[in-house]
mmCIF file of C-alpha atoms in Angstrom:
data_model
loop_
_atom_site.group_PDB
_atom_site.id
_atom_site.type_symbol
_atom_site.label_atom_id
_atom_site.label_comp_id
_atom_site.label_asym_id
_atom_site.label_seq_id
_atom_site.Cartn_x
_atom_site.Cartn_y
_atom_site.Cartn_z
ATOM 1 C CA UNK A 148 -27.595 -19.479 -17.088
ATOM 2 C CA UNK A 149 -27.379 -21.722 -14.285
ATOM 3 C CA UNK A 150 -28.938 -25.376 -13.909
ATOM 4 C CA UNK A 151 -29.321 -27.147 -10.596
ATOM 5 C CA UNK A 152 -29.660 -30.978 -10.354
ATOM 6 C CA UNK A 153 -29.478 -33.727 -7.779
ATOM 7 C CA UNK A 154 -32.804 -33.100 -5.879
ATOM 8 C CA UNK A 155 -35.172 -35.806 -5.000
ATOM 9 C CA UNK A 156 -36.631 -37.829 -2.175
ATOM 10 C CA UNK A 157 -34.397 -38.457 0.819
ATOM 11 C CA UNK A 158 -35.176 -39.899 4.282
ATOM 12 C CA UNK A 159 -34.568 -37.810 7.606
ATOM 13 C CA UNK A 160 -31.021 -37.984 8.628
ATOM 14 C CA UNK A 161 -29.786 -38.856 4.950
ATOM 15 C CA UNK A 162 -27.610 -37.109 2.637
ATOM 16 C CA UNK A 163 -27.742 -35.333 -0.665
ATOM 17 C CA UNK A 164 -25.714 -33.245 -2.980
ATOM 18 C CA UNK A 165 -26.938 -30.694 -5.196
ATOM 19 C CA UNK A 166 -25.177 -29.270 -8.225
ATOM 20 C CA UNK A 167 -25.332 -26.117 -10.013
ATOM 21 C CA UNK A 168 -23.767 -25.777 -13.296
ATOM 22 C CA UNK A 169 -22.872 -22.528 -14.898
ATOM 23 C CA UNK A 170 -22.911 -21.560 -18.586
ATOM 24 C CA UNK A 171 -21.868 -17.896 -19.913
ATOM 25 C CA UNK A 172 -20.548 -17.118 -16.726
ATOM 26 C CA UNK A 173 -17.455 -18.295 -14.510
ATOM 27 C CA UNK A 174 -18.739 -19.686 -11.249
ATOM 28 C CA UNK A 175 -15.175 -18.924 -9.655
ATOM 29 C CA UNK A 176 -15.459 -15.185 -10.531
ATOM 30 C CA UNK A 177 -18.883 -14.587 -8.964
ATOM 31 C CA UNK A 178 -20.543 -14.626 -5.734
ATOM 32 C CA UNK A 179 -22.591 -17.724 -5.884
ATOM 33 C CA UNK A 180 -25.372 -18.597 -3.426
ATOM 34 C CA UNK A 181 -27.947 -21.275 -2.551
ATOM 35 C CA UNK A 182 -31.374 -20.014 -1.708
ATOM 36 C CA UNK A 183 -34.339 -22.143 -0.919
ATOM 37 C CA UNK A 184 -37.947 -21.973 -0.642
ATOM 38 C CA UNK A 185 -40.281 -24.382 1.174
ATOM 39 C CA UNK A 186 -43.473 -25.211 -0.377
ATOM 40 C CA UNK A 187 -46.008 -22.427 -0.339
ATOM 41 C CA UNK A 188 -43.638 -20.332 1.716
ATOM 42 C CA UNK A 189 -41.151 -17.670 1.090
ATOM 43 C CA UNK A 190 -37.426 -17.431 0.353
ATOM 44 C CA UNK A 191 -34.676 -18.464 2.421
ATOM 45 C CA UNK A 192 -30.997 -17.704 1.912
ATOM 46 C CA UNK A 193 -28.825 -20.766 2.625
ATOM 47 C CA UNK A 194 -25.284 -20.346 1.760
ATOM 48 C CA UNK A 195 -22.530 -18.175 -0.243
ATOM 49 C CA UNK A 196 -19.143 -19.039 -1.762
ATOM 50 C CA UNK A 197 -16.786 -16.620 -3.474
ATOM 51 C CA UNK A 198 -13.355 -15.607 -4.070
ATOM 52 C CA UNK A 199 -10.788 -18.359 -3.182
ATOM 53 C CA UNK A 200 -13.479 -20.490 -1.552
ATOM 54 C CA UNK A 201 -14.589 -18.321 1.382
ATOM 55 C CA UNK A 202 -18.125 -19.668 2.599
ATOM 56 C CA UNK A 203 -21.049 -18.455 4.593
ATOM 57 C CA UNK A 204 -24.019 -20.482 5.910
ATOM 58 C CA UNK A 205 -27.313 -19.519 7.408
ATOM 59 C CA UNK A 206 -27.551 -20.453 11.157
ATOM 60 C CA UNK A 207 -30.225 -23.093 9.905
ATOM 61 C CA UNK A 208 -28.005 -25.271 8.060
ATOM 62 C CA UNK A 209 -24.541 -24.475 9.849
ATOM 63 C CA UNK A 210 -22.816 -27.615 10.621
ATOM 64 C CA UNK A 211 -24.734 -29.627 8.289
ATOM 65 C CA UNK A 212 -24.365 -28.092 4.772
ATOM 66 C CA UNK A 213 -21.230 -27.505 3.026
ATOM 67 C CA UNK A 214 -21.063 -25.359 -0.209
ATOM 68 C CA UNK A 215 -18.050 -25.796 -2.581
ATOM 69 C CA UNK A 216 -17.038 -25.310 -6.172
ATOM 70 C CA UNK A 217 -15.214 -27.221 -8.875
ATOM 71 C CA UNK A 218 -13.758 -24.745 -11.229
ATOM 72 C CA UNK A 219 -12.706 -27.139 -13.837
ATOM 73 C CA UNK A 220 -16.418 -28.311 -14.223
ATOM 74 C CA UNK A 221 -17.771 -24.482 -13.623
ATOM 75 C CA UNK A 222 -20.048 -25.879 -10.878
ATOM 76 C CA UNK A 223 -21.064 -25.159 -7.471
ATOM 77 C CA UNK A 224 -22.224 -27.764 -5.078
ATOM 78 C CA UNK A 225 -24.312 -28.096 -1.769
ATOM 79 C CA UNK A 226 -23.505 -30.955 0.421
ATOM 80 C CA UNK A 227 -26.445 -31.550 2.465
ATOM 81 C CA UNK A 228 -26.312 -33.945 5.638
ATOM 82 C CA UNK A 229 -28.281 -34.861 8.528
ATOM 83 C CA UNK A 230 -31.528 -33.658 6.492
ATOM 84 C CA UNK A 231 -34.654 -32.812 8.283
ATOM 85 C CA UNK A 232 -38.228 -32.442 7.242
ATOM 86 C CA UNK A 233 -37.884 -28.771 7.433
ATOM 87 C CA UNK A 234 -35.230 -28.970 4.704
ATOM 88 C CA UNK A 235 -37.783 -29.850 2.306
ATOM 89 C CA UNK A 236 -37.862 -27.098 -0.475
ATOM 90 C CA UNK A 237 -36.968 -25.976 -3.866
ATOM 91 C CA UNK A 238 -33.236 -25.211 -3.699
ATOM 92 C CA UNK A 239 -32.156 -22.314 -6.153
ATOM 93 C CA UNK A 240 -28.769 -21.396 -7.053
ATOM 94 C CA UNK A 241 -28.198 -17.844 -7.530
ATOM 95 C CA UNK A 242 -25.494 -15.386 -8.448
ATOM 96 C CA UNK A 243 -24.714 -12.181 -6.464
ATOM 97 C CA UNK A 244 -23.610 -11.042 -3.018
ATOM 98 C CA UNK A 245 -25.958 -7.833 -2.259
ATOM 99 C CA UNK A 246 -28.611 -8.881 -4.740
ATOM 100 C CA UNK A 247 -29.345 -11.972 -7.034
ATOM 101 C CA UNK A 248 -29.579 -11.072 -10.728
ATOM 102 C CA UNK A 249 -29.282 -14.434 -12.215
ATOM 103 C CA UNK A 250 -31.233 -17.838 -10.967
ATOM 104 C CA UNK A 251 -31.527 -21.269 -11.862
ATOM 105 C CA UNK A 252 -34.735 -23.200 -12.161
ATOM 106 C CA UNK A 253 -34.390 -24.835 -8.819
ATOM 107 C CA UNK A 254 -34.320 -28.243 -7.849
ATOM 108 C CA UNK A 255 -36.995 -30.014 -5.417
ATOM 109 C CA UNK A 256 -35.575 -31.840 -2.243
ATOM 110 C CA UNK A 257 -37.992 -33.720 -0.338
ATOM 111 C CA UNK A 258 -37.231 -35.091 3.007
ATOM 112 C CA UNK A 259 -39.815 -37.503 4.355
ATOM 113 C CA UNK A 260 -39.890 -41.017 5.617
ATOM 114 C CA UNK B 154 -30.207 -10.449 11.782
ATOM 115 C CA UNK B 155 -32.401 -7.731 10.166
ATOM 116 C CA UNK B 156 -36.182 -8.901 10.012
ATOM 117 C CA UNK B 157 -38.091 -7.467 7.176
ATOM 118 C CA UNK B 158 -42.000 -7.099 7.303
ATOM 119 C CA UNK B 159 -43.958 -6.335 4.080
ATOM 120 C CA UNK B 160 -47.332 -4.873 3.706
ATOM 121 C CA UNK B 161 -49.884 -5.595 2.821
ATOM 122 C CA UNK B 162 -49.872 -9.297 2.713
ATOM 123 C CA UNK B 163 -52.409 -9.358 -0.533
ATOM 124 C CA UNK B 164 -53.048 -6.455 -2.658
ATOM 125 C CA UNK B 165 -56.061 -6.868 -4.861
ATOM 126 C CA UNK B 166 -56.128 -4.404 -7.851
ATOM 127 C CA UNK B 167 -57.243 -4.086 -11.369
ATOM 128 C CA UNK B 168 -55.037 -3.861 -14.397
ATOM 129 C CA UNK B 169 -53.930 -0.213 -14.908
ATOM 130 C CA UNK B 170 -54.051 0.600 -11.474
ATOM 131 C CA UNK B 171 -51.098 1.618 -9.174
ATOM 132 C CA UNK B 172 -49.813 -0.717 -6.895
ATOM 133 C CA UNK B 173 -47.634 0.566 -3.714
ATOM 134 C CA UNK B 174 -45.773 -2.428 -1.682
ATOM 135 C CA UNK B 175 -44.051 -1.645 1.476
ATOM 136 C CA UNK B 176 -41.012 -3.206 3.241
ATOM 137 C CA UNK B 177 -40.039 -2.286 6.565
ATOM 138 C CA UNK B 178 -36.799 -3.165 8.156
ATOM 139 C CA UNK B 179 -35.992 -3.967 11.912
ATOM 140 C CA UNK B 180 -32.830 -1.879 11.850
ATOM 141 C CA UNK B 181 -31.570 0.629 9.222
ATOM 142 C CA UNK B 182 -30.071 -1.065 6.386
ATOM 143 C CA UNK B 183 -26.741 0.255 5.250
ATOM 144 C CA UNK B 184 -25.873 1.490 1.925
ATOM 145 C CA UNK B 185 -29.702 1.029 0.885
ATOM 146 C CA UNK B 186 -28.775 -2.580 0.090
ATOM 147 C CA UNK B 187 -32.418 -3.428 -0.597
ATOM 148 C CA UNK B 188 -33.656 -5.271 -3.636
ATOM 149 C CA UNK B 189 -37.086 -6.613 -4.872
ATOM 150 C CA UNK B 190 -38.071 -9.675 -6.707
ATOM 151 C CA UNK B 191 -41.118 -10.757 -8.646
ATOM 152 C CA UNK B 192 -41.969 -14.397 -8.426
ATOM 153 C CA UNK B 193 -44.778 -16.129 -10.554
ATOM 154 C CA UNK B 194 -46.147 -19.713 -9.836
ATOM 155 C CA UNK B 195 -43.531 -22.261 -10.768
ATOM 156 C CA UNK B 196 -40.892 -19.860 -11.538
ATOM 157 C CA UNK B 197 -37.852 -18.684 -9.926
ATOM 158 C CA UNK B 198 -37.577 -15.151 -8.458
ATOM 159 C CA UNK B 199 -36.843 -12.182 -11.191
ATOM 160 C CA UNK B 200 -34.701 -9.414 -9.841
ATOM 161 C CA UNK B 201 -36.575 -5.968 -10.586
ATOM 162 C CA UNK B 202 -34.843 -3.430 -8.341
ATOM 163 C CA UNK B 203 -31.606 -3.275 -6.493
ATOM 164 C CA UNK B 204 -29.680 -0.789 -3.988
ATOM 165 C CA UNK B 205 -33.371 0.558 -3.303
ATOM 166 C CA UNK B 206 -34.004 2.377 -6.546
ATOM 167 C CA UNK B 207 -31.740 0.957 -9.562
ATOM 168 C CA UNK B 208 -33.737 -0.987 -12.188
ATOM 169 C CA UNK B 209 -32.146 -4.351 -13.127
ATOM 170 C CA UNK B 210 -31.465 -4.994 -16.913
ATOM 171 C CA UNK B 211 -34.560 -5.299 -18.815
ATOM 172 C CA UNK B 212 -37.117 -4.166 -16.279
ATOM 173 C CA UNK B 213 -39.574 -1.861 -17.464
ATOM 174 C CA UNK B 214 -40.006 1.702 -16.102
ATOM 175 C CA UNK B 215 -43.314 1.039 -14.718
ATOM 176 C CA UNK B 216 -41.458 -0.385 -11.839
ATOM 177 C CA UNK B 217 -39.718 1.900 -9.629
ATOM 178 C CA UNK B 218 -38.341 1.653 -5.883
ATOM 179 C CA UNK B 219 -37.475 4.030 -3.440
ATOM 180 C CA UNK B 220 -36.699 4.467 0.381
ATOM 181 C CA UNK B 221 -33.867 4.566 2.697
ATOM 182 C CA UNK B 222 -33.006 3.374 6.338
ATOM 183 C CA UNK B 223 -35.768 1.084 7.419
ATOM 184 C CA UNK B 224 -38.601 2.123 5.047
ATOM 185 C CA UNK B 225 -38.696 1.054 1.463
ATOM 186 C CA UNK B 226 -41.437 1.038 -1.388
ATOM 187 C CA UNK B 227 -41.795 -0.466 -4.636
ATOM 188 C CA UNK B 228 -44.193 1.043 -6.834
ATOM 189 C CA UNK B 229 -45.626 -0.484 -10.132
ATOM 190 C CA UNK B 230 -47.267 2.628 -11.713
ATOM 191 C CA UNK B 231 -49.870 1.109 -14.052
ATOM 192 C CA UNK B 232 -50.279 -2.683 -13.534
ATOM 193 C CA UNK B 233 -50.108 -5.081 -16.360
ATOM 194 C CA UNK B 234 -51.799 -8.450 -16.675
ATOM 195 C CA UNK B 235 -48.328 -10.112 -16.390
ATOM 196 C CA UNK B 236 -47.286 -8.133 -13.215
ATOM 197 C CA UNK B 237 -49.921 -10.146 -11.112
ATOM 198 C CA UNK B 238 -47.557 -12.091 -8.883
ATOM 199 C CA UNK B 239 -45.683 -12.264 -5.490
ATOM 200 C CA UNK B 240 -43.099 -9.655 -4.661
ATOM 201 C CA UNK B 241 -40.102 -10.109 -2.125
ATOM 202 C CA UNK B 242 -37.935 -7.577 -0.687
ATOM 203 C CA UNK B 243 -34.445 -8.596 0.302
ATOM 204 C CA UNK B 244 -31.665 -6.906 2.425
ATOM 205 C CA UNK B 245 -27.794 -7.417 2.516
ATOM 206 C CA UNK B 246 -26.979 -4.438 4.784
ATOM 207 C CA UNK B 247 -26.128 -6.896 7.685
ATOM 208 C CA UNK B 248 -23.896 -9.744 7.766
ATOM 209 C CA UNK B 249 -26.525 -12.182 6.163
ATOM 210 C CA UNK B 250 -29.186 -11.890 3.441
ATOM 211 C CA UNK B 251 -32.797 -11.904 4.627
ATOM 212 C CA UNK B 252 -35.882 -11.698 2.730
ATOM 213 C CA UNK B 253 -39.374 -10.330 3.659
ATOM 214 C CA UNK B 254 -42.431 -12.694 3.615
ATOM 215 C CA UNK B 255 -43.784 -11.443 0.297
ATOM 216 C CA UNK B 256 -46.840 -9.265 -1.090
ATOM 217 C CA UNK B 257 -49.103 -11.058 -3.360
ATOM 218 C CA UNK B 258 -50.472 -8.754 -5.808
ATOM 219 C CA UNK B 259 -53.827 -10.431 -7.468
ATOM 220 C CA UNK B 260 -56.543 -9.151 -9.913
ATOM 221 C CA UNK B 261 -59.590 -7.574 -8.138
#
């Protein structure tokens, strides 16, 4: 399973780091993604990490968010900087490249002054 | 970026009826890399169908997917009470993953 932590209330311009801990799977051996969902809205893919640390980002977060991985802790991270109101969402960790077959329960990030 | 359009926005049906959900892409999706998810309130999405027509592990056979190119369909043959939810399509045929806006299936 995947368990996300680290969400909370943060002011615009602030930073937050989300964590996604894996159990029963090895995050380093899988394609691991972050997908977000604004309140009452649809799903938006955010970022992907795989292999030796190759990473991709949606245009909406490129240059502000960084995905990384700690193999010893079997955990994937999402460092979010220069947060904006529109980054308010539930952030899900998910496994997969062409489709997502395992999801965490999500962690809520609220960007507001 | 491939844009996905889902129709209808809301589908009002009764238990036991057949549901047909459409997902249309702005350009052809390579290798039919189109997936369908179900999401209930307060829950994470659940994978139903991948590669347009392959059922995910544990998904009942009343769920089926079809289509290729730019037009895809999710069919629920007979709606069970637990099937009333929002359904999203998702493509990975281009460089970046995109999701459709969703179809809500509610009880008539």
